[in-house]
Amino acid sequence: MLAFTVRRTLYAILVLLGVNAVTFVLFFAVNTPDDMARMQLGRRVTAEAIERWKAQQGYDRPLFLNAHATGLAKLTDTVFFSTTARAFSFDLGRTNEGIVIAAELRQRFVPSLMIAVPVFLLVVAASVLVGLALILFRGTGLERAGVVGLVALMSISTLFYIITGQYVFARVLQLAPISGFVPGASSPMYVALPVAVLVLAYLGPDARLFRTIFLEELGKDYVRTARAKGLSEFGVMGHVLRNSLIPIITSSGLLLPVVFTSTIVTETFFTIPGLGSFTIEGITQQDFNIVRAMVFVGSILYILAFLLTDLAYCWADPRVRLR
């Protein structure tokens, strides 16, 4: 298990390095440091002001290869190496207003985590339970009604859930704040409605997928053997669930990063100062340091999600460790 974990961790680091390199190339292929300076300082800006801005941002060196340096400095005395080294040490620079991005991320990570983790756990648990319930009542009107309900949930936009939830539960019933976030003991009250909205948005597709997986398992030989031995239907469902763990883990691993990215829209509508709203601020203000930092953090979250998925595979099926 330890060797498997180390191997997957090394793969994850290599993937993160590759993503960072591709992101760097895309950013500086679209906008050169001179273009970035003009966007921040204005079109009618002097060459001296541009050079001064580039020096402040660390963009006054060659991008990939420093032909004027000697030895290893040809590679290290470049914008790519310096920004990559700072990123991996979580020195993500400053915003256009001079705010330290790493410190801002530490503050904003908590609200996003309070939304993403409950949504992930509730969606997985509810999808499994709904899928099993539909299988238990297969062939009945209850199953057909459940499938129709899941399709309806899938067909409705997340924005509809957000707007309806804010109007019904916040404005009419006044059960939750319509927007904002206050740290401390009252913070769960501010994230309860966003969590409920996202759970409804993701319940439909996952529950239908798990129902299909369980139906496929029901047709296998071990289920017929278990029933022939007199095992109850609930006992059979336990075996079905155990043998469906691999596809469930796969689907859950794909869901985790999606939940984090979906908070971009949710936090914006609910005015929650999380990672999603910080990303929107960077895009609207054309703050390249914020955007690059959020791309880097998003890559880490995706890679961690898939690393955890690989480790969960080992727990569900020890044969995976040998691959």
Tab-separated table of C-alpha atoms in Angstrom:
chain	number	residue	atom	x	y	z
A	1	MET	CA	0.000	0.000	0.000
A	2	LEU	CA	2.818	2.404	0.846
A	3	ALA	CA	4.610	1.744	-2.439
A	4	PHE	CA	1.365	2.279	-4.349
A	5	THR	CA	0.738	5.578	-2.539
A	6	VAL	CA	4.273	6.834	-3.206
A	7	ARG	CA	4.039	5.881	-6.881
A	8	ARG	CA	0.696	7.616	-7.355
A	9	THR	CA	1.964	10.696	-5.484
A	10	LEU	CA	4.969	10.966	-7.798
A	11	TYR	CA	2.651	10.676	-10.804
A	12	ALA	CA	0.513	13.449	-9.337
A	13	ILE	CA	3.529	15.751	-8.927
A	14	LEU	CA	4.574	15.144	-12.542
A	15	VAL	CA	1.057	15.893	-13.738
A	16	LEU	CA	0.998	19.100	-11.700
A	17	LEU	CA	4.319	20.161	-13.236
A	18	GLY	CA	2.923	19.503	-16.700
A	19	VAL	CA	-0.275	21.437	-16.010
A	20	ASN	CA	1.745	24.342	-14.642
A	21	ALA	CA	3.926	24.397	-17.775
A	22	VAL	CA	0.932	24.303	-20.140
A	23	THR	CA	-0.840	27.031	-18.150
A	24	PHE	CA	2.267	29.222	-18.267
A	25	VAL	CA	2.595	28.813	-22.049
A	26	LEU	CA	-1.089	29.596	-22.618
A	27	PHE	CA	-1.010	32.695	-20.428
A	28	PHE	CA	2.056	34.203	-22.036
A	29	ALA	CA	1.097	33.110	-25.551
A	30	VAL	CA	-2.150	35.075	-25.295
A	31	ASN	CA	-0.687	38.091	-23.480
A	32	THR	CA	2.958	39.072	-23.372
A	33	PRO	CA	4.286	40.870	-20.268
A	34	ASP	CA	4.112	44.131	-22.255
A	35	ASP	CA	0.436	43.509	-23.041
A	36	MET	CA	-0.272	42.796	-19.378
A	37	ALA	CA	1.424	46.023	-18.376
A	38	ARG	CA	-0.651	48.055	-20.846
A	39	MET	CA	-3.862	46.422	-19.623
A	40	GLN	CA	-3.024	47.385	-16.052
A	41	LEU	CA	-1.505	50.812	-16.653
A	42	GLY	CA	-3.522	51.946	-19.663
A	43	ARG	CA	-2.841	52.021	-23.381
A	44	ARG	CA	-1.114	55.413	-23.337
A	45	VAL	CA	1.748	54.488	-21.079
A	46	THR	CA	5.439	55.161	-21.447
A	47	ALA	CA	8.020	52.474	-22.097
A	48	GLU	CA	9.694	53.322	-18.778
A	49	ALA	CA	6.445	52.684	-16.887
A	50	ILE	CA	6.053	49.348	-18.649
A	51	GLU	CA	9.576	48.269	-17.732
A	52	ARG	CA	9.038	49.390	-14.144
A	53	TRP	CA	5.792	47.361	-13.915
A	54	LYS	CA	7.500	44.284	-15.389
A	55	ALA	CA	10.313	44.600	-12.845
A	56	GLN	CA	7.812	44.815	-9.988
A	57	GLN	CA	6.013	41.690	-11.217
A	58	GLY	CA	9.233	39.784	-11.991
A	59	TYR	CA	8.497	39.706	-15.731
A	60	ASP	CA	11.635	41.623	-16.780
A	61	ARG	CA	13.591	38.418	-17.501
A	62	PRO	CA	13.353	35.987	-20.453
A	63	LEU	CA	10.435	33.574	-20.292
A	64	PHE	CA	12.144	30.177	-20.708
A	65	LEU	CA	15.822	30.590	-21.604
A	66	ASN	CA	18.184	33.323	-20.465
A	67	ALA	CA	20.816	33.544	-23.179
A	68	HIS	CA	22.808	36.177	-21.256
A	69	ALA	CA	23.304	33.952	-18.197
A	70	THR	CA	25.827	31.156	-17.763
A	71	GLY	CA	25.498	27.568	-16.614
A	72	LEU	CA	22.342	26.533	-14.831
A	73	ALA	CA	21.268	30.156	-14.568
A	74	LYS	CA	20.220	29.961	-18.232
A	75	LEU	CA	17.190	28.004	-17.009
A	76	THR	CA	16.790	29.257	-13.450
A	77	ASP	CA	17.062	32.986	-14.168
A	78	THR	CA	13.800	32.980	-16.144
A	79	VAL	CA	10.201	33.933	-15.539
A	80	PHE	CA	9.042	30.319	-15.881
A	81	PHE	CA	11.410	28.908	-13.268
A	82	SER	CA	10.876	31.723	-10.773
A	83	THR	CA	7.083	31.634	-11.007
A	84	THR	CA	7.017	27.822	-10.861
A	85	ALA	CA	9.321	27.714	-7.836
A	86	ARG	CA	7.217	30.335	-6.050
A	87	ALA	CA	3.978	28.535	-6.918
A	88	PHE	CA	5.189	25.204	-5.521
A	89	SER	CA	6.223	26.976	-2.330
A	90	PHE	CA	2.729	28.585	-2.317
A	91	ASP	CA	4.138	32.054	-2.856
A	92	LEU	CA	1.495	33.066	-5.377
A	93	GLY	CA	2.381	36.734	-5.547
A	94	ARG	CA	0.112	39.716	-4.990
A	95	THR	CA	-3.042	41.048	-6.576
A	96	ASN	CA	-3.124	44.314	-8.491
A	97	GLU	CA	-4.124	45.996	-5.217
A	98	GLY	CA	-1.080	44.571	-3.437
A	99	ILE	CA	-2.944	41.887	-1.421
A	100	VAL	CA	-0.963	38.706	-0.744
A	101	ILE	CA	-2.792	36.002	-2.712
A	102	ALA	CA	-1.743	33.090	-0.466
A	103	ALA	CA	-3.108	34.856	2.629
A	104	GLU	CA	-6.336	35.666	0.791
A	105	LEU	CA	-6.710	32.034	-0.269
A	106	ARG	CA	-6.300	30.823	3.306
A	107	GLN	CA	-9.195	33.034	4.380
A	108	ARG	CA	-11.405	32.119	1.437
A	109	PHE	CA	-10.721	28.395	1.536
A	110	VAL	CA	-12.853	27.848	4.664
A	111	PRO	CA	-16.210	29.027	3.180
A	112	SER	CA	-15.603	27.007	0.013
A	113	LEU	CA	-14.713	23.938	2.069
A	114	MET	CA	-17.854	24.354	4.186
A	115	ILE	CA	-19.900	24.172	0.989
A	116	ALA	CA	-17.992	21.579	-1.042
A	117	VAL	CA	-17.455	18.875	1.603
A	118	PRO	CA	-21.099	18.608	2.813
A	119	VAL	CA	-22.327	18.721	-0.795
A	120	PHE	CA	-19.989	15.899	-1.801
A	121	LEU	CA	-20.861	13.667	1.160
A	122	LEU	CA	-24.605	14.305	0.943
A	123	VAL	CA	-24.771	13.774	-2.825
A	124	VAL	CA	-22.869	10.464	-2.674
A	125	ALA	CA	-24.864	9.160	0.306
A	126	ALA	CA	-28.240	10.289	-1.057
A	127	SER	CA	-27.490	8.957	-4.559
A	128	VAL	CA	-26.561	5.520	-3.207
A	129	LEU	CA	-29.648	5.358	-0.977
A	130	VAL	CA	-31.993	6.536	-3.734
A	131	GLY	CA	-30.437	4.101	-6.212
A	132	LEU	CA	-30.836	1.188	-3.800
A	133	ALA	CA	-34.420	2.221	-2.974
A	134	LEU	CA	-35.369	2.278	-6.653
A	135	ILE	CA	-33.872	-1.184	-7.080
A	136	LEU	CA	-35.809	-2.534	-4.102
A	137	PHE	CA	-39.056	-1.269	-5.666
A	138	ARG	CA	-38.108	-2.116	-9.258
A	139	GLY	CA	-40.975	-2.715	-11.626
A	140	THR	CA	-43.418	-0.744	-9.499
A	141	GLY	CA	-45.019	2.652	-9.934
A	142	LEU	CA	-42.752	4.007	-7.198
A	143	GLU	CA	-39.663	3.215	-9.242
A	144	ARG	CA	-41.109	4.803	-12.362
A	145	ALA	CA	-42.055	7.936	-10.406
A	146	GLY	CA	-38.568	8.051	-8.882
A	147	VAL	CA	-36.886	7.815	-12.291
A	148	VAL	CA	-39.127	10.576	-13.667
A	149	GLY	CA	-38.251	12.727	-10.647
A	150	LEU	CA	-34.520	12.175	-11.151
A	151	VAL	CA	-34.779	13.090	-14.834
A	152	ALA	CA	-36.659	16.245	-13.850
A	153	LEU	CA	-33.904	17.169	-11.389
A	154	MET	CA	-31.304	16.670	-14.129
A	155	SER	CA	-33.245	18.814	-16.603
A	156	ILE	CA	-33.391	21.911	-14.415
A	157	SER	CA	-30.534	24.405	-14.384
A	158	THR	CA	-28.617	25.059	-11.188
A	159	LEU	CA	-29.478	28.752	-11.568
A	160	PHE	CA	-33.175	27.876	-11.208
A	161	TYR	CA	-32.480	26.109	-7.910
A	162	ILE	CA	-30.446	29.078	-6.690
A	163	ILE	CA	-33.034	31.718	-7.571
A	164	THR	CA	-35.974	29.625	-6.330
A	165	GLY	CA	-34.177	28.707	-3.114
A	166	GLN	CA	-33.318	32.317	-2.387
A	167	TYR	CA	-36.867	33.464	-3.034
A	168	VAL	CA	-38.739	30.684	-1.195
A	169	PHE	CA	-36.475	29.840	1.742
A	170	ALA	CA	-34.723	33.178	2.245
A	171	ARG	CA	-37.203	35.855	1.222
A	172	VAL	CA	-40.625	34.245	1.817
A	173	LEU	CA	-40.036	31.727	4.618
A	174	GLN	CA	-36.954	33.538	5.986
A	175	LEU	CA	-35.362	30.277	7.071
A	176	ALA	CA	-31.878	31.232	5.862
A	177	PRO	CA	-29.950	34.379	4.890
A	178	ILE	CA	-30.354	35.297	1.252
A	179	SER	CA	-26.642	36.046	0.855
A	180	GLY	CA	-23.422	36.864	2.687
A	181	PHE	CA	-21.211	34.968	5.096
A	182	VAL	CA	-20.176	35.537	8.708
A	183	PRO	CA	-17.319	33.430	10.152
A	184	GLY	CA	-17.852	31.687	13.445
A	185	ALA	CA	-20.692	29.748	15.020
A	186	SER	CA	-23.313	31.249	12.699
A	187	SER	CA	-21.474	30.301	9.498
A	188	PRO	CA	-23.429	27.011	8.927
A	189	MET	CA	-26.614	29.071	8.651
A	190	TYR	CA	-25.126	30.955	5.670
A	191	VAL	CA	-23.977	27.843	3.777
A	192	ALA	CA	-27.059	25.665	4.437
A	193	LEU	CA	-29.044	27.008	1.468
A	194	PRO	CA	-26.117	26.828	-1.036
A	195	VAL	CA	-25.448	23.254	0.099
A	196	ALA	CA	-29.102	22.260	-0.370
A	197	VAL	CA	-29.160	23.871	-3.821
A	198	LEU	CA	-26.085	21.989	-5.024
A	199	VAL	CA	-27.291	18.673	-3.567
A	200	LEU	CA	-30.507	18.964	-5.587
A	201	ALA	CA	-28.544	19.911	-8.699
A	202	TYR	CA	-26.247	16.854	-8.522
A	203	LEU	CA	-28.611	14.242	-7.066
A	204	GLY	CA	-30.359	13.401	-10.349
A	205	PRO	CA	-27.457	12.243	-12.542
A	206	ASP	CA	-25.601	10.364	-9.813
A	207	ALA	CA	-28.677	8.545	-8.489
A	208	ARG	CA	-29.641	7.439	-12.021
A	209	LEU	CA	-26.097	6.237	-12.662
A	210	PHE	CA	-25.981	4.241	-9.425
A	211	ARG	CA	-29.413	2.726	-10.187
A	212	THR	CA	-28.060	1.504	-13.530
A	213	ILE	CA	-24.973	0.065	-11.847
A	214	PHE	CA	-27.072	-1.777	-9.260
A	215	LEU	CA	-29.381	-3.142	-11.963
A	216	GLU	CA	-26.403	-4.579	-13.809
A	217	GLU	CA	-25.106	-6.221	-10.638
A	218	LEU	CA	-28.494	-7.810	-9.948
A	219	GLY	CA	-28.194	-9.920	-13.088
A	220	LYS	CA	-24.914	-11.570	-12.059
A	221	ASP	CA	-24.452	-15.118	-10.807
A	222	TYR	CA	-23.534	-14.264	-7.224
A	223	VAL	CA	-26.924	-12.580	-6.733
A	224	ARG	CA	-28.777	-15.666	-7.913
A	225	THR	CA	-26.613	-17.813	-5.633
A	226	ALA	CA	-27.313	-15.563	-2.643
A	227	ARG	CA	-31.055	-15.726	-3.258
A	228	ALA	CA	-30.929	-19.491	-3.727
A	229	LYS	CA	-29.340	-19.769	-0.288
A	230	GLY	CA	-32.265	-17.887	1.217
A	231	LEU	CA	-30.610	-14.503	1.750
A	232	SER	CA	-33.081	-11.678	2.297
A	233	GLU	CA	-33.478	-8.900	-0.256
A	234	PHE	CA	-31.742	-6.436	2.054
A	235	GLY	CA	-28.836	-8.869	2.406
A	236	VAL	CA	-28.644	-9.155	-1.380
A	237	MET	CA	-28.554	-5.356	-1.641
A	238	GLY	CA	-25.592	-5.359	0.719
A	239	HIS	CA	-23.657	-7.666	-1.614
A	240	VAL	CA	-24.710	-5.579	-4.621
A	241	LEU	CA	-23.462	-2.422	-2.939
A	242	ARG	CA	-20.151	-4.039	-2.005
A	243	ASN	CA	-19.540	-5.210	-5.573
A	244	SER	CA	-20.509	-1.805	-6.993
A	245	LEU	CA	-17.911	0.137	-5.020
A	246	ILE	CA	-15.454	0.557	-7.907
A	247	PRO	CA	-17.862	2.422	-10.251
A	248	ILE	CA	-19.264	4.351	-7.268
A	249	ILE	CA	-15.756	5.454	-6.298
A	250	THR	CA	-15.039	6.422	-9.909
A	251	SER	CA	-18.160	8.569	-10.120
A	252	SER	CA	-17.495	10.115	-6.709
A	253	GLY	CA	-13.905	10.925	-7.671
A	254	LEU	CA	-15.168	12.798	-10.725
A	255	LEU	CA	-17.775	14.587	-8.612
A	256	LEU	CA	-15.370	16.023	-6.025
A	257	PRO	CA	-13.536	18.519	-8.286
A	258	VAL	CA	-16.789	19.372	-10.065
A	259	VAL	CA	-18.321	20.376	-6.734
A	260	PHE	CA	-15.409	22.734	-6.070
A	261	THR	CA	-15.687	24.351	-9.503
A	262	SER	CA	-19.471	24.683	-9.238
A	263	THR	CA	-19.022	26.916	-6.199
A	264	ILE	CA	-17.869	29.647	-8.593
A	265	VAL	CA	-21.461	30.319	-9.646
A	266	THR	CA	-22.991	29.504	-6.264
A	267	GLU	CA	-20.669	31.765	-4.254
A	268	THR	CA	-21.238	34.593	-6.710
A	269	PHE	CA	-25.032	34.441	-6.350
A	270	PHE	CA	-24.901	34.037	-2.573
A	271	THR	CA	-22.103	36.618	-2.135
A	272	ILE	CA	-19.944	34.164	-0.206
A	273	PRO	CA	-16.248	35.184	-0.045
A	274	GLY	CA	-14.821	31.848	-1.174
A	275	LEU	CA	-12.464	30.586	-3.858
A	276	GLY	CA	-15.137	30.808	-6.539
A	277	SER	CA	-15.920	34.469	-5.980
A	278	PHE	CA	-12.168	35.190	-5.819
A	279	THR	CA	-11.778	33.623	-9.262
A	280	ILE	CA	-14.574	35.769	-10.666
A	281	GLU	CA	-12.939	38.877	-9.181
A	282	GLY	CA	-9.637	38.002	-10.858
A	283	ILE	CA	-11.319	37.514	-14.237
A	284	THR	CA	-13.431	40.673	-14.108
A	285	GLN	CA	-10.508	42.798	-12.896
A	286	GLN	CA	-8.123	41.169	-15.416
A	287	ASP	CA	-5.780	40.311	-12.568
A	288	PHE	CA	-3.507	37.679	-14.126
A	289	ASN	CA	-1.864	36.786	-10.828
A	290	ILE	CA	-5.217	35.820	-9.316
A	291	VAL	CA	-6.273	33.839	-12.381
A	292	ARG	CA	-2.983	31.938	-12.579
A	293	ALA	CA	-3.081	31.246	-8.844
A	294	MET	CA	-6.628	29.886	-9.062
A	295	VAL	CA	-5.735	27.707	-12.052
A	296	PHE	CA	-2.827	26.309	-10.032
A	297	VAL	CA	-5.011	25.705	-6.958
A	298	GLY	CA	-7.720	24.142	-9.111
A	299	SER	CA	-5.148	21.778	-10.625
A	300	ILE	CA	-4.049	20.733	-7.137
A	301	LEU	CA	-7.652	20.036	-6.126
A	302	TYR	CA	-8.285	17.943	-9.240
A	303	ILE	CA	-5.088	15.930	-8.800
A	304	LEU	CA	-5.776	15.366	-5.097
A	305	ALA	CA	-9.280	14.164	-5.945
A	306	PHE	CA	-7.954	11.578	-8.386
A	307	LEU	CA	-5.180	10.566	-5.982
A	308	LEU	CA	-7.787	9.926	-3.281
A	309	THR	CA	-9.802	7.977	-5.856
A	310	ASP	CA	-6.816	5.721	-6.573
A	311	LEU	CA	-6.319	5.093	-2.858
A	312	ALA	CA	-10.027	4.310	-2.487
A	313	TYR	CA	-9.662	1.751	-5.287
A	314	CYS	CA	-7.037	-0.006	-3.156
A	315	TRP	CA	-9.413	-0.095	-0.216
A	316	ALA	CA	-12.268	-1.485	-2.332
A	317	ASP	CA	-10.155	-3.954	-4.336
A	318	PRO	CA	-6.637	-4.810	-3.045
A	319	ARG	CA	-5.736	-6.242	-6.482
A	320	VAL	CA	-5.413	-2.662	-7.753
A	321	ARG	CA	-2.138	-2.298	-5.821
A	322	LEU	CA	-0.458	-4.791	-8.142
A	323	ARG	CA	-1.161	-2.756	-11.289
